[in-house]
PDB file of C-alpha atoms and ligand atoms in Angstrom:
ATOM      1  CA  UNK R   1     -12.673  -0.290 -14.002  1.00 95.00           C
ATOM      2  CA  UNK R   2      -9.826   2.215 -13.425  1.00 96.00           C
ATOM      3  CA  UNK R   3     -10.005   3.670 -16.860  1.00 97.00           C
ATOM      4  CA  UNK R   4     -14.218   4.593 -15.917  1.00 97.00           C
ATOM      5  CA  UNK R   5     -13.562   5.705 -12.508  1.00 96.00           C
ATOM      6  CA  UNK R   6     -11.172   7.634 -13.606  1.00 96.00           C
ATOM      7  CA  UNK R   7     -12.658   9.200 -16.398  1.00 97.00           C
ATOM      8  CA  UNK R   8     -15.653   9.746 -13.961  1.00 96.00           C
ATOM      9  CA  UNK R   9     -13.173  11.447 -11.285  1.00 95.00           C
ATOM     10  CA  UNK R  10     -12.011  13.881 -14.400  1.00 96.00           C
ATOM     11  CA  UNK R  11     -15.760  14.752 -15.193  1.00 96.00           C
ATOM     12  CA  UNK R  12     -16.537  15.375 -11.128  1.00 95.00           C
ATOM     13  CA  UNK R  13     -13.198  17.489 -10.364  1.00 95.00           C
ATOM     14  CA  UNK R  14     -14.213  19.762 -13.790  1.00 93.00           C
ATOM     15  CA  UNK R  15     -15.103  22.539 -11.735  1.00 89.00           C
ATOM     16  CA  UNK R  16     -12.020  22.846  -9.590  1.00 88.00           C
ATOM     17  CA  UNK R  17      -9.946  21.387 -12.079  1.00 91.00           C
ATOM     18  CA  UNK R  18      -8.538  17.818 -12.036  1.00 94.00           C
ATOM     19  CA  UNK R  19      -4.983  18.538 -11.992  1.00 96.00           C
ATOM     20  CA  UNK R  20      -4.811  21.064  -8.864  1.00 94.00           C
ATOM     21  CA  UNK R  21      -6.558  18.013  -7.111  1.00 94.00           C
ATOM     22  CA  UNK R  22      -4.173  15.743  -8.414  1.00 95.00           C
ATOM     23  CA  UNK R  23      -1.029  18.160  -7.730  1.00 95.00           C
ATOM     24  CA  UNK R  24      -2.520  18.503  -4.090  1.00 92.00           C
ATOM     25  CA  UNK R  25      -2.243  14.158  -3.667  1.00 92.00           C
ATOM     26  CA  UNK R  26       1.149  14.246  -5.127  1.00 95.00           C
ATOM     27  CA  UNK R  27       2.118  16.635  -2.552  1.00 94.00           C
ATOM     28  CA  UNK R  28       0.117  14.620   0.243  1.00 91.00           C
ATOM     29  CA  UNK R  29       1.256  10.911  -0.644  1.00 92.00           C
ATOM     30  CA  UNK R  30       4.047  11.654  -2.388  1.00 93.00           C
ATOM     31  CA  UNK R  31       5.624  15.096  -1.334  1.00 93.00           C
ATOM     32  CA  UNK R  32       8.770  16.585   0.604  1.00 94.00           C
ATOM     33  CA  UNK R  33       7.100  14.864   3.710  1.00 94.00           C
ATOM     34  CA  UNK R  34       6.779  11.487   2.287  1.00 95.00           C
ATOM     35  CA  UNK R  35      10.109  11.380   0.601  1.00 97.00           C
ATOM     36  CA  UNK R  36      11.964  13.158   3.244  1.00 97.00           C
ATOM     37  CA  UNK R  37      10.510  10.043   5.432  1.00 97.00           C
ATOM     38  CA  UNK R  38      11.591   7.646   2.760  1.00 98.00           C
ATOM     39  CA  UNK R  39      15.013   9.536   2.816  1.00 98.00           C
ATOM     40  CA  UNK R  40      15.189   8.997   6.859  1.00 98.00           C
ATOM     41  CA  UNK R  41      14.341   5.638   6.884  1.00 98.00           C
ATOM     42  CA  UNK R  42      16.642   4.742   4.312  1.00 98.00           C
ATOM     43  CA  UNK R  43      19.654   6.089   6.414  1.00 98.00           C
ATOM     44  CA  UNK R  44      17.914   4.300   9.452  1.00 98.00           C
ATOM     45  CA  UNK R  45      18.329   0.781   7.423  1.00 97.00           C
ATOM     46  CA  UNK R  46      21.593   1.425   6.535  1.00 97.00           C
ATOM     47  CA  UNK R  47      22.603   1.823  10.473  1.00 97.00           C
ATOM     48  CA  UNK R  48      20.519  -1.052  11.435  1.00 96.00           C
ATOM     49  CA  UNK R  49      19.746  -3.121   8.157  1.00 97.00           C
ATOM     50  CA  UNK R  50      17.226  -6.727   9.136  1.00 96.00           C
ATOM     51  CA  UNK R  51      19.528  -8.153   6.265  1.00 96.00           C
ATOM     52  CA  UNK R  52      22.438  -6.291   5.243  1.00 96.00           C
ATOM     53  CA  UNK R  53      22.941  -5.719   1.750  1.00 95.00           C
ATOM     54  CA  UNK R  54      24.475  -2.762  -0.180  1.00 96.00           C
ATOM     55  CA  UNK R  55      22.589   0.600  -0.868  1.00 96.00           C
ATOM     56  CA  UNK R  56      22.331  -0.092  -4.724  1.00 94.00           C
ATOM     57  CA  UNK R  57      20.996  -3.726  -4.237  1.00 94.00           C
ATOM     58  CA  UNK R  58      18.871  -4.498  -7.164  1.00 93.00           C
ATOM     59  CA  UNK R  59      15.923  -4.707  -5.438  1.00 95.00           C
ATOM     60  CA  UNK R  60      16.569  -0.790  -3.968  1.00 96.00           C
ATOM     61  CA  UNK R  61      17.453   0.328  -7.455  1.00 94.00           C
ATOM     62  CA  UNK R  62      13.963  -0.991  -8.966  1.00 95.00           C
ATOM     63  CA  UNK R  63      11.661  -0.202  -6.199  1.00 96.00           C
ATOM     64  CA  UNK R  64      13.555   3.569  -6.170  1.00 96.00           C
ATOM     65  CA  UNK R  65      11.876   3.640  -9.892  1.00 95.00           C
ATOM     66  CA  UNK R  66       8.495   1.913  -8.396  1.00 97.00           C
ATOM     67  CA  UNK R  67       8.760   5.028  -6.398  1.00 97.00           C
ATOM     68  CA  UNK R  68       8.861   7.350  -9.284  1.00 96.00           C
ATOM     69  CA  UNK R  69       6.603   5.776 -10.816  1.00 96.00           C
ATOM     70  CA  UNK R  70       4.246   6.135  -7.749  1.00 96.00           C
ATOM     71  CA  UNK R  71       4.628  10.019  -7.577  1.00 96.00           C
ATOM     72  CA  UNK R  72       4.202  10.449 -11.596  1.00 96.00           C
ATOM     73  CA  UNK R  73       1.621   8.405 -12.394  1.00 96.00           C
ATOM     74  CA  UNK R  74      -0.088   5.924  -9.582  1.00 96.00           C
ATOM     75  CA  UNK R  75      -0.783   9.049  -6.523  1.00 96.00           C
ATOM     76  CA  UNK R  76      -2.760  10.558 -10.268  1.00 96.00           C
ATOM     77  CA  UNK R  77      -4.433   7.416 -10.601  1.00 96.00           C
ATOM     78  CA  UNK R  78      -5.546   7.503  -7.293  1.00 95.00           C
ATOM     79  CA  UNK R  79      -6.594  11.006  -6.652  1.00 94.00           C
ATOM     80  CA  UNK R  80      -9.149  10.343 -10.128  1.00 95.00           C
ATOM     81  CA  UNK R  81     -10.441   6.739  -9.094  1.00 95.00           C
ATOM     82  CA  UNK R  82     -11.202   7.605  -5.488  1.00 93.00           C
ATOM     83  CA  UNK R  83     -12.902  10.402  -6.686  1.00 93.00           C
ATOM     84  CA  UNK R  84     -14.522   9.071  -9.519  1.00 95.00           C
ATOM     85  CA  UNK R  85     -16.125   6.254  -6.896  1.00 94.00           C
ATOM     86  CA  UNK R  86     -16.847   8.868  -4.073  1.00 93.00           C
ATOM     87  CA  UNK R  87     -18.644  10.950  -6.456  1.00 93.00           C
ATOM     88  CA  UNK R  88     -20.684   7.643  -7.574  1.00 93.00           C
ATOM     89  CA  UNK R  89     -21.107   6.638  -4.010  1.00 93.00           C
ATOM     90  CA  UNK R  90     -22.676   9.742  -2.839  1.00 90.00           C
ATOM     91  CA  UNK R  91     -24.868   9.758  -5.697  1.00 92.00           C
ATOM     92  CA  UNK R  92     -25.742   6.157  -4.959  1.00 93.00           C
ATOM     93  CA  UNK R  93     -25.923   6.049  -1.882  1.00 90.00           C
ATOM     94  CA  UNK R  94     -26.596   9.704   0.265  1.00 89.00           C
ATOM     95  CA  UNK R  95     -28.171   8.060   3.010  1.00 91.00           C
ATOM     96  CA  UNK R  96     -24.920   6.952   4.103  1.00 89.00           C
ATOM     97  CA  UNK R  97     -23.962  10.128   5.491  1.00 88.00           C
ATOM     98  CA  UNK R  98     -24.438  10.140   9.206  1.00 87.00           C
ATOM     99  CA  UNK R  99     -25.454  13.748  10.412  1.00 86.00           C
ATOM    100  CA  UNK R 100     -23.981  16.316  11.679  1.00 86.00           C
ATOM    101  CA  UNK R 101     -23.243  15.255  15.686  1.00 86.00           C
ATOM    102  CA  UNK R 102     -22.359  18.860  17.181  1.00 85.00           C
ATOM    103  CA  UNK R 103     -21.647  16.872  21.229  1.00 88.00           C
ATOM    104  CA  UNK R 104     -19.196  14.979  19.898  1.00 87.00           C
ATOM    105  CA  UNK R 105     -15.756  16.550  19.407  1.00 88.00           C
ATOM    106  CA  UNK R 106     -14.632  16.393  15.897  1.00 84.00           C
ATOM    107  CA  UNK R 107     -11.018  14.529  16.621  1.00 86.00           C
ATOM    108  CA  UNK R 108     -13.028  11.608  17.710  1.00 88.00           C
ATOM    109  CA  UNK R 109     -14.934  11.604  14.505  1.00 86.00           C
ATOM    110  CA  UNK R 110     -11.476  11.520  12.622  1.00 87.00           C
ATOM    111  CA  UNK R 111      -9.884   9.234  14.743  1.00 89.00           C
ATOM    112  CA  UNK R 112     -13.293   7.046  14.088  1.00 89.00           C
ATOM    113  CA  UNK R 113     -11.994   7.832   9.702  1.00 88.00           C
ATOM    114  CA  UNK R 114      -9.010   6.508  10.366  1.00 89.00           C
ATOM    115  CA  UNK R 115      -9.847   3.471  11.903  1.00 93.00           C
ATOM    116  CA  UNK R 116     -12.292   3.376   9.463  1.00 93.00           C
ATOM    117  CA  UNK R 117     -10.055   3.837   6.129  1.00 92.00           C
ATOM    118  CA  UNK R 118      -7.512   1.148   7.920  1.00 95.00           C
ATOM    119  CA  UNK R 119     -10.562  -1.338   8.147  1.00 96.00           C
ATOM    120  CA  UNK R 120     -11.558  -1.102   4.242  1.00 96.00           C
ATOM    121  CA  UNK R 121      -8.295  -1.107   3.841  1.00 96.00           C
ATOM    122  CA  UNK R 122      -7.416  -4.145   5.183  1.00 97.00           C
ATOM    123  CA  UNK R 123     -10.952  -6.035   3.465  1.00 97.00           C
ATOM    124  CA  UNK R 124      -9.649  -4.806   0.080  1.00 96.00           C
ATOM    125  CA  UNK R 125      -6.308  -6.122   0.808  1.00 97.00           C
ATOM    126  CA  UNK R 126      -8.004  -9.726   1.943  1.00 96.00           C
ATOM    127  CA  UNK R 127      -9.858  -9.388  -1.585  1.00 96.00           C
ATOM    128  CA  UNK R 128      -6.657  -8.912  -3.191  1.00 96.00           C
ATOM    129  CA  UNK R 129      -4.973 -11.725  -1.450  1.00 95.00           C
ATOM    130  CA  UNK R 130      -8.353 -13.940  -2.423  1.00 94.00           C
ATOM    131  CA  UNK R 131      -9.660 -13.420  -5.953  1.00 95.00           C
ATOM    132  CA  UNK R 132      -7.099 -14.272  -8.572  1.00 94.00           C
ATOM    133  CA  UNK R 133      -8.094 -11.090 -10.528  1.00 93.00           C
ATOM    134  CA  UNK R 134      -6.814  -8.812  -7.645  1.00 96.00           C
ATOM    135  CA  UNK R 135      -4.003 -11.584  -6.895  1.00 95.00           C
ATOM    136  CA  UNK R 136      -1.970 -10.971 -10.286  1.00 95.00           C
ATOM    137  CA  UNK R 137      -2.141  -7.061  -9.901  1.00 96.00           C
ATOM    138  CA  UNK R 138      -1.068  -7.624  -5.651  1.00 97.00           C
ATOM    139  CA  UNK R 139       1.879 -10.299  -6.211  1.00 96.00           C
ATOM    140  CA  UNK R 140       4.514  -7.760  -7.950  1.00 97.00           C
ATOM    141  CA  UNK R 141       4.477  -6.310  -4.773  1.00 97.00           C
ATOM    142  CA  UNK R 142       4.904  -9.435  -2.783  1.00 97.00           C
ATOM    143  CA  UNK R 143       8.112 -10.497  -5.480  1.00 96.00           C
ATOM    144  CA  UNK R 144      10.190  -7.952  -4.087  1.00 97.00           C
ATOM    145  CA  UNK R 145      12.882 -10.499  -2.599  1.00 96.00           C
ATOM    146  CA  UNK R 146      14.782  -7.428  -0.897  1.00 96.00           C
ATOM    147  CA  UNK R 147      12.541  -5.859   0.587  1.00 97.00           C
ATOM    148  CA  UNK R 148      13.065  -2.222   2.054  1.00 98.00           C
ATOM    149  CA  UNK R 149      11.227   1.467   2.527  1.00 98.00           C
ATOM    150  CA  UNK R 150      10.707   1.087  -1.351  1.00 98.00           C
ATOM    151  CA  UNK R 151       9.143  -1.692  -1.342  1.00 98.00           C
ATOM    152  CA  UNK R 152       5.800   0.149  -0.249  1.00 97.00           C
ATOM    153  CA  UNK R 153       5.631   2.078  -3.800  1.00 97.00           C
ATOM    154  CA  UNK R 154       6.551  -1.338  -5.708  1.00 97.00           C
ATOM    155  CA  UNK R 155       2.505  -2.137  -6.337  1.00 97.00           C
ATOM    156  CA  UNK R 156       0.891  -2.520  -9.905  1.00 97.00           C
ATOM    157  CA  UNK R 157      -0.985   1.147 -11.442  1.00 96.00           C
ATOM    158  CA  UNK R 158      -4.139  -1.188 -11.585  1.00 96.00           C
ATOM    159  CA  UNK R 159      -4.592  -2.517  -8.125  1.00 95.00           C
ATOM    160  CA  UNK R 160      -5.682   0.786  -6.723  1.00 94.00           C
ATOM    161  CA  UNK R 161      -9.096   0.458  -8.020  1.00 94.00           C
ATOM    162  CA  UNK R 162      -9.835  -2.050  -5.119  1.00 94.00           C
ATOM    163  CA  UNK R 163      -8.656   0.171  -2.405  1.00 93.00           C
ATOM    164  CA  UNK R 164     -11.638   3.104  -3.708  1.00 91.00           C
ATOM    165  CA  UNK R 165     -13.967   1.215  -1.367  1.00 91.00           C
ATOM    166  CA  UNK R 166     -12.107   3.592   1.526  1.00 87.00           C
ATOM    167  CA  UNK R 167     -14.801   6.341   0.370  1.00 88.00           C
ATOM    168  CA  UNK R 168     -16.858   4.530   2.211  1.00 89.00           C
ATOM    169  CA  UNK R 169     -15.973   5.611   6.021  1.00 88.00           C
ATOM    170  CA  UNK R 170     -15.110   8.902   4.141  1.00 86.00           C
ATOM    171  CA  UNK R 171     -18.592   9.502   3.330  1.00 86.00           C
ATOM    172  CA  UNK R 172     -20.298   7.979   6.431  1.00 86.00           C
ATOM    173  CA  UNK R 173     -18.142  10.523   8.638  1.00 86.00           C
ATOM    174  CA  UNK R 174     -18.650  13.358   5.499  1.00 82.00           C
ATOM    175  CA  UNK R 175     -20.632  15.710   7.823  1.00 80.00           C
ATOM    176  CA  UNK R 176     -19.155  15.188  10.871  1.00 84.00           C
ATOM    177  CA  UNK R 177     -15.148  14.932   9.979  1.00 77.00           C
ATOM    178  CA  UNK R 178     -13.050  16.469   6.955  1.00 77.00           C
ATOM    179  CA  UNK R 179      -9.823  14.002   7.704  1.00 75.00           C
ATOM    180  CA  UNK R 180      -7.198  16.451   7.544  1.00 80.00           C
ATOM    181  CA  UNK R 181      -3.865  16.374   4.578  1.00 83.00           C
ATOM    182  CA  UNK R 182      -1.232  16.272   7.569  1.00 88.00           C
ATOM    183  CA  UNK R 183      -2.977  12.740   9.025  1.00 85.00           C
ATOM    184  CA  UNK R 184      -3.128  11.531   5.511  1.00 85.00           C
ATOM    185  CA  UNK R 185       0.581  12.091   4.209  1.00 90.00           C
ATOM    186  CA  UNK R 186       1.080  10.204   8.331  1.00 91.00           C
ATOM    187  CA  UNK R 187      -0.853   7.280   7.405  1.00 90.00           C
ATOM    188  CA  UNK R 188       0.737   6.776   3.803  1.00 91.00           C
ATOM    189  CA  UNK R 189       4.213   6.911   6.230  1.00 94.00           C
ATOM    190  CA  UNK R 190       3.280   4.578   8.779  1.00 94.00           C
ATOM    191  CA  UNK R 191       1.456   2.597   6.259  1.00 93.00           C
ATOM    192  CA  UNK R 192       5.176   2.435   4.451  1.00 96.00           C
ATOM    193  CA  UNK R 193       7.246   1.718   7.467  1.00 97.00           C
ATOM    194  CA  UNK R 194       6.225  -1.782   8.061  1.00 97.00           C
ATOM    195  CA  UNK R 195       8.324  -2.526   4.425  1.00 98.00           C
ATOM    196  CA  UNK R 196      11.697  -1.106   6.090  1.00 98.00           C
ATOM    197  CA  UNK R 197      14.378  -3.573   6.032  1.00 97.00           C
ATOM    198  CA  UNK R 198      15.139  -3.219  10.227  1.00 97.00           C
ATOM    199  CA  UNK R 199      14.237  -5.701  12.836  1.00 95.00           C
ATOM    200  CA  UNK R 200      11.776  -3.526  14.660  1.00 95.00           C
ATOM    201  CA  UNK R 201       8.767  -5.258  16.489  1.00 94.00           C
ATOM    202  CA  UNK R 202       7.387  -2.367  18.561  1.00 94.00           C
ATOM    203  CA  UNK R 203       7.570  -4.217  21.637  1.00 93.00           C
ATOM    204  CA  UNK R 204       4.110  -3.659  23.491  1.00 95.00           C
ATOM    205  CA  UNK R 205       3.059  -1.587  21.118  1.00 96.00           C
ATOM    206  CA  UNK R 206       3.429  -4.069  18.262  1.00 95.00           C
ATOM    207  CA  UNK R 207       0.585  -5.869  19.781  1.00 96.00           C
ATOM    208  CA  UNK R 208      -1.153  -2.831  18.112  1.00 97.00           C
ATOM    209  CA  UNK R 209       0.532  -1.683  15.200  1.00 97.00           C
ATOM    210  CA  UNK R 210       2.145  -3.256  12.076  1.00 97.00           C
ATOM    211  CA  UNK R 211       5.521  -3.462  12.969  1.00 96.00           C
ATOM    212  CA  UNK R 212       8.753  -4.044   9.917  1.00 97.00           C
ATOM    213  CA  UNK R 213       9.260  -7.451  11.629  1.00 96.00           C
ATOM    214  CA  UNK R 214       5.042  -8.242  12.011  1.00 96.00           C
ATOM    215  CA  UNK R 215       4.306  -6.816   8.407  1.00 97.00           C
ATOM    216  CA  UNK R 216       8.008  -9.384   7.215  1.00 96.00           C
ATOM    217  CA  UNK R 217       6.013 -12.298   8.054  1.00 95.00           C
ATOM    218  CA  UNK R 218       3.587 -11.337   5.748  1.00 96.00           C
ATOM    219  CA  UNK R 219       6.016 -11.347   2.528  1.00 96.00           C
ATOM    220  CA  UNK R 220       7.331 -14.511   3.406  1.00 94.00           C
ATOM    221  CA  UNK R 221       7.949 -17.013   0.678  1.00 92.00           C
ATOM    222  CA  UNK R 222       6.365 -19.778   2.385  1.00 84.00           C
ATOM    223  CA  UNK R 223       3.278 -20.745   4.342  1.00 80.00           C
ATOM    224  CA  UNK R 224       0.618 -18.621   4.372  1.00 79.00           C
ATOM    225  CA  UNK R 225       0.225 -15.564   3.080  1.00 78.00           C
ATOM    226  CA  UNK R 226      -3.056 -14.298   3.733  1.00 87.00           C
ATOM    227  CA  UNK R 227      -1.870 -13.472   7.808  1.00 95.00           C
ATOM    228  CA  UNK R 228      -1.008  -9.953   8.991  1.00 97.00           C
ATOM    229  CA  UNK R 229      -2.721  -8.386   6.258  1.00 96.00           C
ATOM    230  CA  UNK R 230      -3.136  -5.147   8.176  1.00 97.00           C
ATOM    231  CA  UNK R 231      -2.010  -1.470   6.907  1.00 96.00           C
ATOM    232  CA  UNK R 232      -1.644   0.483  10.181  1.00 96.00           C
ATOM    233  CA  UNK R 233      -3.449  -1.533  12.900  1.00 97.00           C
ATOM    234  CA  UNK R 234      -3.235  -5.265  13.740  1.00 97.00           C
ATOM    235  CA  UNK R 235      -6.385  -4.870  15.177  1.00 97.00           C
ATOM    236  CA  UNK R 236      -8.382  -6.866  11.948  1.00 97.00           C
ATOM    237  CA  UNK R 237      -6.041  -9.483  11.834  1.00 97.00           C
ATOM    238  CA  UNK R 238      -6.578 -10.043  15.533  1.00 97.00           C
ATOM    239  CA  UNK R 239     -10.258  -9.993  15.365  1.00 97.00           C
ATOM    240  CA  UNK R 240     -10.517 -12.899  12.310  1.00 96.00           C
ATOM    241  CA  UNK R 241      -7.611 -14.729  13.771  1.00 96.00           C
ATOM    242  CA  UNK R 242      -4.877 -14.072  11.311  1.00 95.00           C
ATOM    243  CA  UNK R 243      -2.384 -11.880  13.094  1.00 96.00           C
ATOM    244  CA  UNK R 244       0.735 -14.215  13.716  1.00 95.00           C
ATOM    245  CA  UNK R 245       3.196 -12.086  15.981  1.00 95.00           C
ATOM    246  CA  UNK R 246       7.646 -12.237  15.215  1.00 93.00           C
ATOM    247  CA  UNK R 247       9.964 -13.315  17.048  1.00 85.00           C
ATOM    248  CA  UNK R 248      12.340 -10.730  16.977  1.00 70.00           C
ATOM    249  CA  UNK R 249      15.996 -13.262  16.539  1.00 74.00           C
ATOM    250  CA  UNK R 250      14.183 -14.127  13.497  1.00 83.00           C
ATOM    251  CA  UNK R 251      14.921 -12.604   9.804  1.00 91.00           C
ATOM    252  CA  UNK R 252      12.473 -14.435   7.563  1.00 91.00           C
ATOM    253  CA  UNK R 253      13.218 -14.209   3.905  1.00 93.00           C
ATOM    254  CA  UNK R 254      10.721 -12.151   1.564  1.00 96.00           C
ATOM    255  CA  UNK R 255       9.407 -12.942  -1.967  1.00 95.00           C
ATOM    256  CA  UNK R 256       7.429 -15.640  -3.622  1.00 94.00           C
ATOM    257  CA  UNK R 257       8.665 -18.727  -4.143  1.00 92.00           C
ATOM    258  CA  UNK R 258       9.497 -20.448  -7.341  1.00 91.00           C
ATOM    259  CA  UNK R 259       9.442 -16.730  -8.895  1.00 92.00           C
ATOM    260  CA  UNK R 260       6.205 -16.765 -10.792  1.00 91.00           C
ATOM    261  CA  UNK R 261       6.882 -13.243 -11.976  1.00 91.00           C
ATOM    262  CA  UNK R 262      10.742 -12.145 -13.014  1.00 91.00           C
ATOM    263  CA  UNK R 263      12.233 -10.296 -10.269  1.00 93.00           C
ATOM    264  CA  UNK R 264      15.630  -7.989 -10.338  1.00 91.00           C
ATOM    265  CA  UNK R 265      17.784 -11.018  -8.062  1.00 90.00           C
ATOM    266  CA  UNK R 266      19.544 -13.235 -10.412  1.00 77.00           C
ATOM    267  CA  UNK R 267      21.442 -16.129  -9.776  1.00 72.00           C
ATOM    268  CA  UNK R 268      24.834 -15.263 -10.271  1.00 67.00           C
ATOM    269  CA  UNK R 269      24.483 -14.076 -13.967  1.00 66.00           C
ATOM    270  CA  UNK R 270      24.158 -10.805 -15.170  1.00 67.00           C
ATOM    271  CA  UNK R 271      20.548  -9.352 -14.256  1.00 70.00           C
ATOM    272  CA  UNK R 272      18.207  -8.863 -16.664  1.00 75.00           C
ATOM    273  CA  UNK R 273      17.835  -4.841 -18.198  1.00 83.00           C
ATOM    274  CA  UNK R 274      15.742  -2.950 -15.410  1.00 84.00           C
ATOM    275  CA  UNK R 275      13.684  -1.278 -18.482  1.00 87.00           C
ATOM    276  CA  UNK R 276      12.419  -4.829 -19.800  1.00 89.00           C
ATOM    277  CA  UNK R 277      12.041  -5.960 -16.630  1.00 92.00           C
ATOM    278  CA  UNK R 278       9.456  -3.018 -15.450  1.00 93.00           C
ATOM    279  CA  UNK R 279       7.976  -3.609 -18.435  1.00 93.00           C
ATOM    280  CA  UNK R 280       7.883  -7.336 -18.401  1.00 93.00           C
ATOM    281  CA  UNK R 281       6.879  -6.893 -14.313  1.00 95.00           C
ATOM    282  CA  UNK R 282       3.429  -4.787 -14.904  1.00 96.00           C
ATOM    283  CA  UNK R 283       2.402  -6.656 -17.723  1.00 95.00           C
ATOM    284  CA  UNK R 284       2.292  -9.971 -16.318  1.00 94.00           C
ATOM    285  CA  UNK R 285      -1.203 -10.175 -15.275  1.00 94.00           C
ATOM    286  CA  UNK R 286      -2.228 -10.158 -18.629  1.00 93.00           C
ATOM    287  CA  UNK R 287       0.075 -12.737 -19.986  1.00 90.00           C
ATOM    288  CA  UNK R 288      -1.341 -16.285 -20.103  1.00 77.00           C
ATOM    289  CA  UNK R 289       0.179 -18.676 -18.237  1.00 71.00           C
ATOM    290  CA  UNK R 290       1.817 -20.426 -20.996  1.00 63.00           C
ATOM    291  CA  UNK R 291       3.134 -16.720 -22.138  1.00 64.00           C
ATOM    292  CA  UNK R 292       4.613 -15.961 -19.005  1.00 59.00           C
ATOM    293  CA  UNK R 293       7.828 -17.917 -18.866  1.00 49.00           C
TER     294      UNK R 293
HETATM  295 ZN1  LIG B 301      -0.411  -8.834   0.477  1.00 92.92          ZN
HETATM  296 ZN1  LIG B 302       3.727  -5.100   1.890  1.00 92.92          ZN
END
């Protein structure tokens, strides 16, 4: 599915040429914004670290490469594969397009695409958290036993495909609200935050927004796993009854238990090579179980 939509994204950027569009979301989701974020936040664990652990941990030094990774190759990905759907969508489907609304001012309308984008967003994380398909591309995320900043760039190439269905509030809104870059690089940052390693819950305001110690609970090891499942807002997890709010005094522990896919942490032995291990870590959903030990 990635490999068509992305082809398809290619094909429908032609014109204007694929690779300024992709060079325009590396500078959007991945850029001197986002990193100089990163950057900040980094510092801002080291001052007030959830768990304290040292700056070259091993799960910092492999999610620092997921991070890479993300600007090189998975921001591409995702610039072609959104495209390659919106272009199908609106071909599809035109009468989505609500029109043009000249009354009402044209903040609300964005503020209505970002709400919008956070919603899909949060259905195609459910999806990934339900279907087994998506679940083997979404749990290399949810290994990360260390869990920091990084962690938000630690996801699979792959699982992007089932976050395309964003397009969707993107087209509905197409005539009435262009969602500007600046409020897209601030949602990929405040869609990142909730992975730092500090003990924020937002007070108040985490009632609202996915806090570091709200969006903790949702890499726990145990229990369930499919609460807080929110990017930005808690607001979905409210409405189907899965938002489950911290206690700040507690530091729950992140990963997945019994380590179904290797992970960086060892066990007082000599780690394995970070090189096999990316390698070994993005090919496991297509190793059979009896393959994967
Ligand atoms: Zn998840
Ligand atoms: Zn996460």
């Amino acid at each position: 599915v990635t490999g068509v939509l992305a082809w398809q994204g290619w094909v429908a950027l032609a014109g204007y040429g694929p690779l300024r569009s992709i060079g325009a979301g590396q500078w959007q989701l991945a850029g001197p914004a986002v990193l100089l974020f990163v950057l900040v936040m980094v510092t801002v664990e080291r001052q007030w670290p959830a768990q304290p652990r040292p700056l070259l941990a091993p799960g910092h030094r492999l999610d620092l490469f997921y991070l890479v990774l993300h600007g090189a190759l998975v921001v591409p990905v995702i610039v072609l594969v959104g495209k390659g759907f919106a272009t199908q969508l609106q071909h599809a489907a035109p009468w989505l397009v609500i029109p043009r609304v000249p009354q009402v001012p044209r903040a609300a309308f964005v503020i209505v695409a970002l709400l919008g984008i956070d919603a899909v967003d949060w259905l195609a994380h459910l999806a990934n958290h339900r279907l087994q398909m998506l679940w083997r591309l979404h749990a290399l995320h949810h290994s990360q036993e260390e869990l920091s900043i990084l962690t938000a760039f630690r996801t699979h190439p792959l699982v992007h495909a089932s976050y395309v269905i964003s397009a969707v509030p993107v087209l509905v809104l197409a005539a009435n609200a262009a969602t500007p870059a600046v409020l897209l690089t601030t949602y990929a940052c405040l869609g990142a935050l909730p992975h730092a390693n500090v003990r924020w819950t937002y007070g108040g305001v985490g009632r609202w927004v996915v806090s570091p110690a709200y969006h903790r609970l949702h890499h726990a090891p145990v229990g369930r796993l499919d609460v807080n499942m929110g990017t930005v807002f808690t607001v979905w997890d409210r409405l189907s009854g899965r938002a489950v709010f911290p206690v700040a005094a507690v530091v729950p522990s992140t990963g997945l238990a019994g380590r179904p896919i290797p992970v960086e942490q060892s066990d007082g032995g000599p780690g394995p090579a970070l090189g096999w291990l990316v390698f070994r870590q993005l090919a496991d959903p297509f190793l059979s179980e009896g393959s994967r030990a």
